[in-house]
mmCIF file of C-alpha atoms in Angstrom:
data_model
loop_
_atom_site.group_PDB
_atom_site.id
_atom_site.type_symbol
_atom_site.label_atom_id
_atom_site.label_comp_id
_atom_site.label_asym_id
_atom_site.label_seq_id
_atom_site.Cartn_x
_atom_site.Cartn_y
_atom_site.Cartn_z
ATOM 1 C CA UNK A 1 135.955 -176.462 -26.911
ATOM 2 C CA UNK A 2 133.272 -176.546 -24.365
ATOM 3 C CA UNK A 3 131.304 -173.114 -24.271
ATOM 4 C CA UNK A 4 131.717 -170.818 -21.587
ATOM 5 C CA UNK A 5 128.995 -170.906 -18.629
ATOM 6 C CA UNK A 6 128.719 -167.872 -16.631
ATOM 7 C CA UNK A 7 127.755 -168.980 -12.864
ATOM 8 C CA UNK A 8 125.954 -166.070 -11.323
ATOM 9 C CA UNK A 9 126.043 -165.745 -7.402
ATOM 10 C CA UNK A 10 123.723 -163.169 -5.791
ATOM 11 C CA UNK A 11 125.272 -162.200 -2.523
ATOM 12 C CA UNK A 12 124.207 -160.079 0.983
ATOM 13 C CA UNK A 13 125.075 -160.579 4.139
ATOM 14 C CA UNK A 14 125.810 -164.211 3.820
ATOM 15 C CA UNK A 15 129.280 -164.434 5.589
ATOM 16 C CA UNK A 16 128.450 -167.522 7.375
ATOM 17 C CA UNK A 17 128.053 -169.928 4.620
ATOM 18 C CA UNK A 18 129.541 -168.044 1.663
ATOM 19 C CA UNK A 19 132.629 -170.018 1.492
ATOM 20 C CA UNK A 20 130.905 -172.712 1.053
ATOM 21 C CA UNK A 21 129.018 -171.530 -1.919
ATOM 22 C CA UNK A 22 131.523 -169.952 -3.413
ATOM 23 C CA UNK A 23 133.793 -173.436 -3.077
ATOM 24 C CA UNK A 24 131.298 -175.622 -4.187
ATOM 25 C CA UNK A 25 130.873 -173.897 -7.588
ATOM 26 C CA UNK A 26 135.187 -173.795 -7.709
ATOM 27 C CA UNK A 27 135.585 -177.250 -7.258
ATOM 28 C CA UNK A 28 133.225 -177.860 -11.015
ATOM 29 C CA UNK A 29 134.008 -180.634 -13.187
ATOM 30 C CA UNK A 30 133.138 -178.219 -16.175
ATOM 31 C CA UNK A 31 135.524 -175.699 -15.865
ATOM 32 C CA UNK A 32 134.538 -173.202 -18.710
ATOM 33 C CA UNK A 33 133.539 -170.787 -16.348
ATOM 34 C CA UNK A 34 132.719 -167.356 -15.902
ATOM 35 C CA UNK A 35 131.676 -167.074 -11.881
ATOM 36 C CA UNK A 36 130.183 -163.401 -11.317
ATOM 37 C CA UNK A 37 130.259 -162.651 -7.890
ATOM 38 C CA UNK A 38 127.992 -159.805 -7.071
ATOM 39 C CA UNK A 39 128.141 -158.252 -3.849
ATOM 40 C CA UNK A 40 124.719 -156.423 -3.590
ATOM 41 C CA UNK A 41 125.820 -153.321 -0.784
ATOM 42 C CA UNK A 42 126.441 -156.750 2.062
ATOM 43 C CA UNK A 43 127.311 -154.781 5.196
ATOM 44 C CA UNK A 44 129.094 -158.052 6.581
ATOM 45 C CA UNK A 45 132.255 -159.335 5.554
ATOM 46 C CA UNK A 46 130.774 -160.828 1.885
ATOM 47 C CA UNK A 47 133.231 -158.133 0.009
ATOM 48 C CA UNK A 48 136.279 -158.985 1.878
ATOM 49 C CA UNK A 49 135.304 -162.646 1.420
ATOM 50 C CA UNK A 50 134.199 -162.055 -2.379
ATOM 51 C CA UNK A 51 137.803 -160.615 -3.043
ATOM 52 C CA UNK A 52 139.996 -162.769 -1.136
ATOM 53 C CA UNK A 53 138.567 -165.536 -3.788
ATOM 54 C CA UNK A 54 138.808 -163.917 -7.186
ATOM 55 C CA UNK A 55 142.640 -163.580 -5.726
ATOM 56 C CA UNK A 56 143.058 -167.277 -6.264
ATOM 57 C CA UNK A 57 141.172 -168.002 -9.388
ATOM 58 C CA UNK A 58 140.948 -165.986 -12.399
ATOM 59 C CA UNK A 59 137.887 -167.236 -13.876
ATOM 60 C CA UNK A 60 136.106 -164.724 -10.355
ATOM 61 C CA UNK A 61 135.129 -161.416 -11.413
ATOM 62 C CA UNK A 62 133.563 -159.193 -8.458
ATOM 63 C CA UNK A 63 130.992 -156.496 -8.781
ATOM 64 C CA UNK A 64 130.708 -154.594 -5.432
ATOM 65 C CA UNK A 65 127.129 -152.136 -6.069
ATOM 66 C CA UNK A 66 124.965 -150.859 -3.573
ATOM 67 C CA UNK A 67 121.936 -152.990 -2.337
ATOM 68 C CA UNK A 68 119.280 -153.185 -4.819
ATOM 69 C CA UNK A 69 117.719 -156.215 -3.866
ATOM 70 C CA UNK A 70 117.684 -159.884 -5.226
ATOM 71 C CA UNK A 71 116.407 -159.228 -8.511
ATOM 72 C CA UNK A 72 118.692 -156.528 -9.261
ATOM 73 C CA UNK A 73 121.775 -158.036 -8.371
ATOM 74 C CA UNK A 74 120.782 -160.885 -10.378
ATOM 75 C CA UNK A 75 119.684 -158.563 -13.315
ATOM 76 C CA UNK A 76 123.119 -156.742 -13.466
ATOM 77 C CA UNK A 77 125.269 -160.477 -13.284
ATOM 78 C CA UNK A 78 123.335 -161.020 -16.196
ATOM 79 C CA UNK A 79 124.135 -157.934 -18.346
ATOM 80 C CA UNK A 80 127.453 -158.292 -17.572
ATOM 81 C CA UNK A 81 128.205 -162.018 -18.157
ATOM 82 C CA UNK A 82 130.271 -163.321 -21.001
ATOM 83 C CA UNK A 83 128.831 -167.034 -21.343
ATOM 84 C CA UNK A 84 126.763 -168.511 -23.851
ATOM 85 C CA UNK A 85 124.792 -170.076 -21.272
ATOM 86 C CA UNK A 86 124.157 -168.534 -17.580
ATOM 87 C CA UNK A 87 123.047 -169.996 -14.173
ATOM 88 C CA UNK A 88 122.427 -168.982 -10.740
ATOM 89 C CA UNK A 89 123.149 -169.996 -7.883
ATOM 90 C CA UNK A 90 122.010 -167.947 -4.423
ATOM 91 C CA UNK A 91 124.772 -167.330 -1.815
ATOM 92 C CA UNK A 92 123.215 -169.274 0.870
ATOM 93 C CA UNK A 93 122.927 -172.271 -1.155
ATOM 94 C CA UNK A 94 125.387 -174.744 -2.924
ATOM 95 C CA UNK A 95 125.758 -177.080 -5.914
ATOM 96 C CA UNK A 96 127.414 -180.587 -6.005
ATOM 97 C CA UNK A 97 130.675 -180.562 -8.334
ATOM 98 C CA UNK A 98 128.835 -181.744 -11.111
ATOM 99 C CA UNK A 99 126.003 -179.260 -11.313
ATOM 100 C CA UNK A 100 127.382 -177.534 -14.176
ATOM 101 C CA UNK A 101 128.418 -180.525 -16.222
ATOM 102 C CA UNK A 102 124.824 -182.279 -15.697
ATOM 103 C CA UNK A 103 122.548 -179.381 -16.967
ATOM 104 C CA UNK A 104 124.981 -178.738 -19.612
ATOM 105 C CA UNK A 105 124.878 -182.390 -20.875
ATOM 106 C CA UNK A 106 121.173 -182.484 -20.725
ATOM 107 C CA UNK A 107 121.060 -179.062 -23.395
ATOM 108 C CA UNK A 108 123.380 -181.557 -25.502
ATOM 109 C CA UNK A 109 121.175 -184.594 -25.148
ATOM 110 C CA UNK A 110 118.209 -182.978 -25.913
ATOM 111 C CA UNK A 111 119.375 -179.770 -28.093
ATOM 112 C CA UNK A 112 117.190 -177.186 -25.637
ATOM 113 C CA UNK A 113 117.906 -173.640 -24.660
ATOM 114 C CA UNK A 114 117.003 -174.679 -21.494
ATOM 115 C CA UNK A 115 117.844 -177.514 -19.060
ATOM 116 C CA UNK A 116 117.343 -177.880 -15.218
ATOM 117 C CA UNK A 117 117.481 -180.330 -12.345
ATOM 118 C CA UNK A 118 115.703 -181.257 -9.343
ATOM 119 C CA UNK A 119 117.177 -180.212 -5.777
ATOM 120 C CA UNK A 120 117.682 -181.381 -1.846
ATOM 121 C CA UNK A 121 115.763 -178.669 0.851
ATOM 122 C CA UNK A 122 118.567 -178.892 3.358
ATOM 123 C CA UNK A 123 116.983 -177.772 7.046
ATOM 124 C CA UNK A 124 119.029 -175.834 9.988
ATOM 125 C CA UNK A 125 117.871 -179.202 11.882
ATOM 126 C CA UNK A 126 120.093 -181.626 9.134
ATOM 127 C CA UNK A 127 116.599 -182.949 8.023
ATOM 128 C CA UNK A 128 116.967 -183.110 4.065
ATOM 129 C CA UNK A 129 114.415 -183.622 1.723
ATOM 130 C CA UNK A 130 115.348 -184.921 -1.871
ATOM 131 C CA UNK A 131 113.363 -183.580 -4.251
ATOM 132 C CA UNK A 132 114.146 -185.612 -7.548
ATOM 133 C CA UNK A 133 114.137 -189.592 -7.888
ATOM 134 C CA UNK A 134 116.610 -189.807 -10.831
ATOM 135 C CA UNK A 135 116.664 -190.287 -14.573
ATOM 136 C CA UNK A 136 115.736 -187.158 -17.510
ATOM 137 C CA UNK A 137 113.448 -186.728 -20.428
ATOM 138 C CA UNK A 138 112.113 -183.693 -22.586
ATOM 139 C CA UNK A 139 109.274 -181.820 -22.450
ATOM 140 C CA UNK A 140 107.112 -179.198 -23.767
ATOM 141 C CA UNK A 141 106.748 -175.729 -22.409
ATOM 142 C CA UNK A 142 103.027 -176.375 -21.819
ATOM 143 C CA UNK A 143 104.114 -179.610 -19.889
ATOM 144 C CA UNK A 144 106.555 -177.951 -18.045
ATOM 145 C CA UNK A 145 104.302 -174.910 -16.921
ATOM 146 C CA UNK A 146 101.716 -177.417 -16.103
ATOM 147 C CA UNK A 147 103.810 -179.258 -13.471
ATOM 148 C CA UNK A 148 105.177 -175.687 -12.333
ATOM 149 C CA UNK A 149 101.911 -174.848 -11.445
ATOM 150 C CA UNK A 150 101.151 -177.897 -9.621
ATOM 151 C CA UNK A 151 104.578 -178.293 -7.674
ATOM 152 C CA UNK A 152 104.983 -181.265 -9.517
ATOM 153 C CA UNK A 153 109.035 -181.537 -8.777
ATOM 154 C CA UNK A 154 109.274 -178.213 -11.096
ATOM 155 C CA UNK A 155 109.333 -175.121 -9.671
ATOM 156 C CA UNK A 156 109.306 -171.600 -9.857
ATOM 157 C CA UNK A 157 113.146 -171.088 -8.952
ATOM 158 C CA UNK A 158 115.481 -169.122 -10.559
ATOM 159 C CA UNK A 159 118.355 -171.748 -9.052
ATOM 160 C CA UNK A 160 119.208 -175.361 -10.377
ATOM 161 C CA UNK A 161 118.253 -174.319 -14.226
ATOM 162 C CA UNK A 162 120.599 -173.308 -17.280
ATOM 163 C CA UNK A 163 119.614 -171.009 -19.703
ATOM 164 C CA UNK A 164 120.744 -169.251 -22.921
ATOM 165 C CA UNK A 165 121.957 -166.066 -21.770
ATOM 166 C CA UNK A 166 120.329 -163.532 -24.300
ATOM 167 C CA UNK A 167 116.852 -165.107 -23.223
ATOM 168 C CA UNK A 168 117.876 -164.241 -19.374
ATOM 169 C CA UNK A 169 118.337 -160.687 -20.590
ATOM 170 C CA UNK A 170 115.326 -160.392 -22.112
ATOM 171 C CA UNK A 171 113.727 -160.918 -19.256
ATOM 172 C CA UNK A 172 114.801 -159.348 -16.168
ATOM 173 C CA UNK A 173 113.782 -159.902 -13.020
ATOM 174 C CA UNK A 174 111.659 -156.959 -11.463
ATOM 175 C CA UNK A 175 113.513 -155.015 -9.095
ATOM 176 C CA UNK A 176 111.957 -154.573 -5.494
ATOM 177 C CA UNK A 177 109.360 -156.650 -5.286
ATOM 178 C CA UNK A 178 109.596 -160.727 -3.589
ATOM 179 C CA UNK A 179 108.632 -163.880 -4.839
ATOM 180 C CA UNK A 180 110.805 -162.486 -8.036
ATOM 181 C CA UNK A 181 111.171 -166.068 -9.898
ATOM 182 C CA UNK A 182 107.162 -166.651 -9.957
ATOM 183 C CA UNK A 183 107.099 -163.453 -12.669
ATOM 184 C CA UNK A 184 110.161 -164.557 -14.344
ATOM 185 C CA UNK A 185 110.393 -168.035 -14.498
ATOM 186 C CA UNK A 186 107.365 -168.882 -16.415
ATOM 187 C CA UNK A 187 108.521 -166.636 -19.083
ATOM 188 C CA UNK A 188 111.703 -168.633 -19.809
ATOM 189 C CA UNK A 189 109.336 -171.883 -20.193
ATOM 190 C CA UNK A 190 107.155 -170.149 -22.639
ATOM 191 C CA UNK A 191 109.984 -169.142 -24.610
ATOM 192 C CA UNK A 192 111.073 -172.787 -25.534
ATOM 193 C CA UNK A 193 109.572 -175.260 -27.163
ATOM 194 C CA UNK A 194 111.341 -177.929 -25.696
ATOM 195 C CA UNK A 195 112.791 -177.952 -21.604
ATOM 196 C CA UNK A 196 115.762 -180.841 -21.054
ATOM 197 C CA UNK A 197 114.668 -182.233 -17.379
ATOM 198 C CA UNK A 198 116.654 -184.085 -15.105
ATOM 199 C CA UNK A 199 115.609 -185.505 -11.875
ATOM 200 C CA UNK A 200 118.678 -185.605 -10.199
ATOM 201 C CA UNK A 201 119.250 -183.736 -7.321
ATOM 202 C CA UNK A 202 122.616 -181.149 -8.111
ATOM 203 C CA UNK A 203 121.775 -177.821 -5.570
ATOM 204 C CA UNK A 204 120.988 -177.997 -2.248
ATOM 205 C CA UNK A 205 118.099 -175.389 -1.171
ATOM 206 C CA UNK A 206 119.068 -174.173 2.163
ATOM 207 C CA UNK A 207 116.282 -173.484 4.634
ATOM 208 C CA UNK A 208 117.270 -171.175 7.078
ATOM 209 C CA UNK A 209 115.540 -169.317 9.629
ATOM 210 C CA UNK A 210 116.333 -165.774 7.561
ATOM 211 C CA UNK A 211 114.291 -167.426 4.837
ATOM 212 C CA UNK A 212 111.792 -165.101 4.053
ATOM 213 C CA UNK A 213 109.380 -168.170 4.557
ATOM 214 C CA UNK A 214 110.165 -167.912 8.337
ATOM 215 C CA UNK A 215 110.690 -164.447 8.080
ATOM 216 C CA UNK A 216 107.491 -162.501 10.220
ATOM 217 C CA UNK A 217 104.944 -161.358 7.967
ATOM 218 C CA UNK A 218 104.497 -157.669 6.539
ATOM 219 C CA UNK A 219 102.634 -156.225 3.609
ATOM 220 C CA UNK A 220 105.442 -156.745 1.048
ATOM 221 C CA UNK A 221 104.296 -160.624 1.567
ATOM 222 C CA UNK A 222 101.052 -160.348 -0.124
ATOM 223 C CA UNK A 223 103.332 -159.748 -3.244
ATOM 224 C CA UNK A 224 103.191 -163.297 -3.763
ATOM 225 C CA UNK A 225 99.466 -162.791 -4.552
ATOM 226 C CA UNK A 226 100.057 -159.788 -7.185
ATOM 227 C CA UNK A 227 103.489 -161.841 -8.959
ATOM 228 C CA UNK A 228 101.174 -164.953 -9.182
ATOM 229 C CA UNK A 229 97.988 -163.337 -10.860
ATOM 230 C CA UNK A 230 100.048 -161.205 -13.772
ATOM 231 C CA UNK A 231 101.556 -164.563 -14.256
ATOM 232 C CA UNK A 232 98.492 -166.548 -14.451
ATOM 233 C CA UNK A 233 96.952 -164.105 -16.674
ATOM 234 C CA UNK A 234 99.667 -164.023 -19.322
ATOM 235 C CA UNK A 235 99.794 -167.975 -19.056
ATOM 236 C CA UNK A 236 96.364 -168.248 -19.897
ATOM 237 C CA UNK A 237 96.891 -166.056 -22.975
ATOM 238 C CA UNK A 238 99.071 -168.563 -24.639
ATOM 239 C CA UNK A 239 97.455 -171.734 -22.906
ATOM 240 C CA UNK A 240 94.113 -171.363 -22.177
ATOM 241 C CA UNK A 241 93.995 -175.056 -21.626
ATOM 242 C CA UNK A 242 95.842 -174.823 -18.439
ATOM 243 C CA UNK A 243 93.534 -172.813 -16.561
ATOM 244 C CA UNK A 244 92.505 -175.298 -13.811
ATOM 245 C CA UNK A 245 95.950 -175.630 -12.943
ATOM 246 C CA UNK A 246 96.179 -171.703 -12.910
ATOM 247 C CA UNK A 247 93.284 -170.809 -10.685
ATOM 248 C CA UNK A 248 94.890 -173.861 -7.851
ATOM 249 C CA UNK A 249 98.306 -172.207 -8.128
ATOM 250 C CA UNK A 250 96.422 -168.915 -7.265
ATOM 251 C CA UNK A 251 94.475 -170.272 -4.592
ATOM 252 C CA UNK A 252 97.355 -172.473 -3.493
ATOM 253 C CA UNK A 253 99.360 -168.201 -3.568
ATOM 254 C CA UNK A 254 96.457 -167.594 -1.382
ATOM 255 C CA UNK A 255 97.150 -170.656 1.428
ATOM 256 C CA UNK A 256 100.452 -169.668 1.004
ATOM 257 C CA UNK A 257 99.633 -165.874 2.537
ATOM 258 C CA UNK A 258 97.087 -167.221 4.839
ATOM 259 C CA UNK A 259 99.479 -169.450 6.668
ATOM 260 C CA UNK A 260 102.397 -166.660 6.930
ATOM 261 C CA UNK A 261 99.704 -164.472 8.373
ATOM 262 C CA UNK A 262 99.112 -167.041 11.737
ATOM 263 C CA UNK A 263 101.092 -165.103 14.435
ATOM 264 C CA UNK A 264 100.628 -161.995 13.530
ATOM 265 C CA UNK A 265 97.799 -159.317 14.584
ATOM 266 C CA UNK A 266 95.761 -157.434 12.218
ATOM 267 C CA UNK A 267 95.541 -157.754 8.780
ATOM 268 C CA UNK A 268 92.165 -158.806 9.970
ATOM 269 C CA UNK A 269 90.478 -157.823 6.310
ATOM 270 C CA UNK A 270 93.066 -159.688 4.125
ATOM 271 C CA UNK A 271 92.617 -162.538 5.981
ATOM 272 C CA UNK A 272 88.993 -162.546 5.383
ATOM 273 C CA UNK A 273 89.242 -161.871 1.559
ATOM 274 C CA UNK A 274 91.900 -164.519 2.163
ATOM 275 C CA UNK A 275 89.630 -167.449 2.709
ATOM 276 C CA UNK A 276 87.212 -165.800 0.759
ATOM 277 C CA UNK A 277 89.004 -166.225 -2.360
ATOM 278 C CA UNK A 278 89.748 -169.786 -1.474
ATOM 279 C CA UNK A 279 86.189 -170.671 -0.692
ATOM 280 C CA UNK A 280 84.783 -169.179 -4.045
ATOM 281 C CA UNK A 281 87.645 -170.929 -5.869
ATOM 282 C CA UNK A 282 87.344 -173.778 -4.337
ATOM 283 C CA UNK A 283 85.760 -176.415 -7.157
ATOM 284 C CA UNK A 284 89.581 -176.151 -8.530
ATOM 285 C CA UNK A 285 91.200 -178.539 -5.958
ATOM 286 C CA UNK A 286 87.982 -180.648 -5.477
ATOM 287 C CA UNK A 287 86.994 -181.184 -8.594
ATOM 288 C CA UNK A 288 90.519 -181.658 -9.948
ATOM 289 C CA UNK A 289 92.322 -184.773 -9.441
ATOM 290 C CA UNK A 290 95.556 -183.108 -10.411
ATOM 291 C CA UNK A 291 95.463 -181.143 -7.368
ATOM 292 C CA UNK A 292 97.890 -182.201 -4.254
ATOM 293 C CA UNK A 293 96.222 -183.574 -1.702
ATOM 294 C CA UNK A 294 97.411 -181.078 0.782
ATOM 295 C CA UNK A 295 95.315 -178.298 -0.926
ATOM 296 C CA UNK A 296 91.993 -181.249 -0.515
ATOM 297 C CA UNK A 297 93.138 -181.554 3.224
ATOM 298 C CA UNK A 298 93.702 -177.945 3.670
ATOM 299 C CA UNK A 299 90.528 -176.944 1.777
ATOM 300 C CA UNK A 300 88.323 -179.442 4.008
ATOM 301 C CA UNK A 301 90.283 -178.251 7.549
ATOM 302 C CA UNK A 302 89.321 -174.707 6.649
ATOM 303 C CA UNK A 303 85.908 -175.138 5.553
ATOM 304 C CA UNK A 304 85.105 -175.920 9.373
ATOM 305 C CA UNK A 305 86.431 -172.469 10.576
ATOM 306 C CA UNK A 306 89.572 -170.558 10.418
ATOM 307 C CA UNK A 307 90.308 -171.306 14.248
ATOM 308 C CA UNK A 308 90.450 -174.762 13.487
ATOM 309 C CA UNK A 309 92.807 -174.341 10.458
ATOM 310 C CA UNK A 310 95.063 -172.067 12.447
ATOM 311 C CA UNK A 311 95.524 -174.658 15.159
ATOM 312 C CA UNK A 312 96.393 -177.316 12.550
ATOM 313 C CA UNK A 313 98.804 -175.264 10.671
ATOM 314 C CA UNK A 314 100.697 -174.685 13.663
ATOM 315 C CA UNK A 315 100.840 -178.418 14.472
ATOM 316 C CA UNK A 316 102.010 -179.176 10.928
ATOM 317 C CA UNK A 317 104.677 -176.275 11.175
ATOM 318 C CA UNK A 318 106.401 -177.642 14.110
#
């Protein structure tokens, strides 16, 4: 028999389009399941939603908590699940019916602890983007962590992956802060030797205007910078070899900040030790022919003035 697969679903105030989550990881061709259902404290109708479900299949277990946050709702589906194997999936998001069954063939093809797939970014609009262009192979942690760091198709997310579960309990994700799966993530890759890839696209990334992408900026934001510089110097620990394609990802955290910061007053001194940081930093994208060619384009826009960078971001944004 097949082993069991606990599918874990983070869940707040998603009323809208939790159905069709919750259906789309129901209707799996690998039916071994566990799905955990946990209701982090959602003030909407996500509990009376989550319940009417586990109702009509047995294989739902709910956990109704107060709000703790992403990472801690994750955390506790986690230490809770029964599966061999876990994977998550967030609330506003959903899988195709074969999700399940294609990462779990790809841990048998390849004999990993790990296994993931690529993904559509699905837009309020209809617009998709399709991430992956077919076909699998292996690869090492270094090469995975390397391509991580360079969006290069793998990414940081804790969706559209399957994992052992002891090595998701050993490490959780940290509770209150954002950008939660750049300080987690990376850890799982170092921990195998071997990563099964596949480049189909299973899990469709929803990008909503409640992303926190679109969300206006605050301080909590600049998280992104302190989540991608702990990981960046453990990385380096273990690969020292990768650390071109460290210092772009934290320059590339750095664009990332700059450009959430565009419509919003103040934060006049981060801003400036903003493009600071990129300017001293900035022989790793020109000098590195591994770097995307947005961070070259964005690198030569700003280097003729912030106002002019600001204008063009805005252009590019709409």
């Amino acid at each position: 028999m097949k082993p069991l697969i606990s599918v874990i679903l983070p869940i707040y105030n998603v009323e809208d389009c939790l159905p069709r989550c919750i259906e789309s990881v129901i209707r799996q061709t690998y039916t071994n399941l566990e799905i955990l259902l946990v209701d982090d404290g959602s003030s909407d109708g996500c509990g009376k939603i989550c319940d009417k479900y586990a109702k009509e299949d047995n294989r739902i277990r709910v956990i109704h908590k107060s709000n703790g946050g992403l990472s801690d709702a994750r955390n506790q589906g986690a230490q809770i699940a029964s599966g061999q194997y876990i994977t998550f999936i967030d609330s506003d998001d959903y899988v195709t019916d074969t999700y399940v069954e294609y990462l779990f063939n790809l841990l048998e093809k390849y004999h990993t602890r790990m296994s993931l797939c690529t993904h559509t970014i699905v837009f309020e609009s209809g617009k998709n983007i399709k991430i992956g262009q077919g076909g699998d192979e292996i690869q090492t942690s270094e090469q995975c962590l390397e391509r991580m760091l360079y969006d290069d198709v793998i990414n940081t997310s804790a969706w559209a992956k399957l994992y052992e579960a002891e090595m998701v309990r050993r490490f959780p994700y940290p509770v209150g802060k954002l950008f939660e799966d750049i300080a987690t993530t990376y850890k799982f890759f170092m921990s195998c030797d071997k990563i099964a890839c596949g480049y189909e696209n299973h899990y469709f990334y929803m990008l909503r205007n409640t992303s926190i992408v679109y969300q206006k900026f605050n301080s909590k934001k600049m998280e992104l910078l302190e989540m991608t510089d702990i990981m960046a110097g453990n990385v380096i620990k273990e690969y020292p070899q990768l650390s071109r394609a460290l210092e772009r990802r934290q320059v590339y955290a750095r664009f990332s900040t700059l450009n959430q910061m565009q419509d919003v007053t103040g934060y006049q001194e981060e801003k400036r030790m903003l493009i600071q940081y990129i300017k001293q930093h900035k022989a790793c994208i020109i000098e590195n022919p591994k770097a995307p060619k947005r961070d070259k384009l964005a690198l030569l826009v700003l280097s003729m003035g912030y106002p002019l960078y600001r204008l063009c971001w805005k252009i590019v944004g709409k």
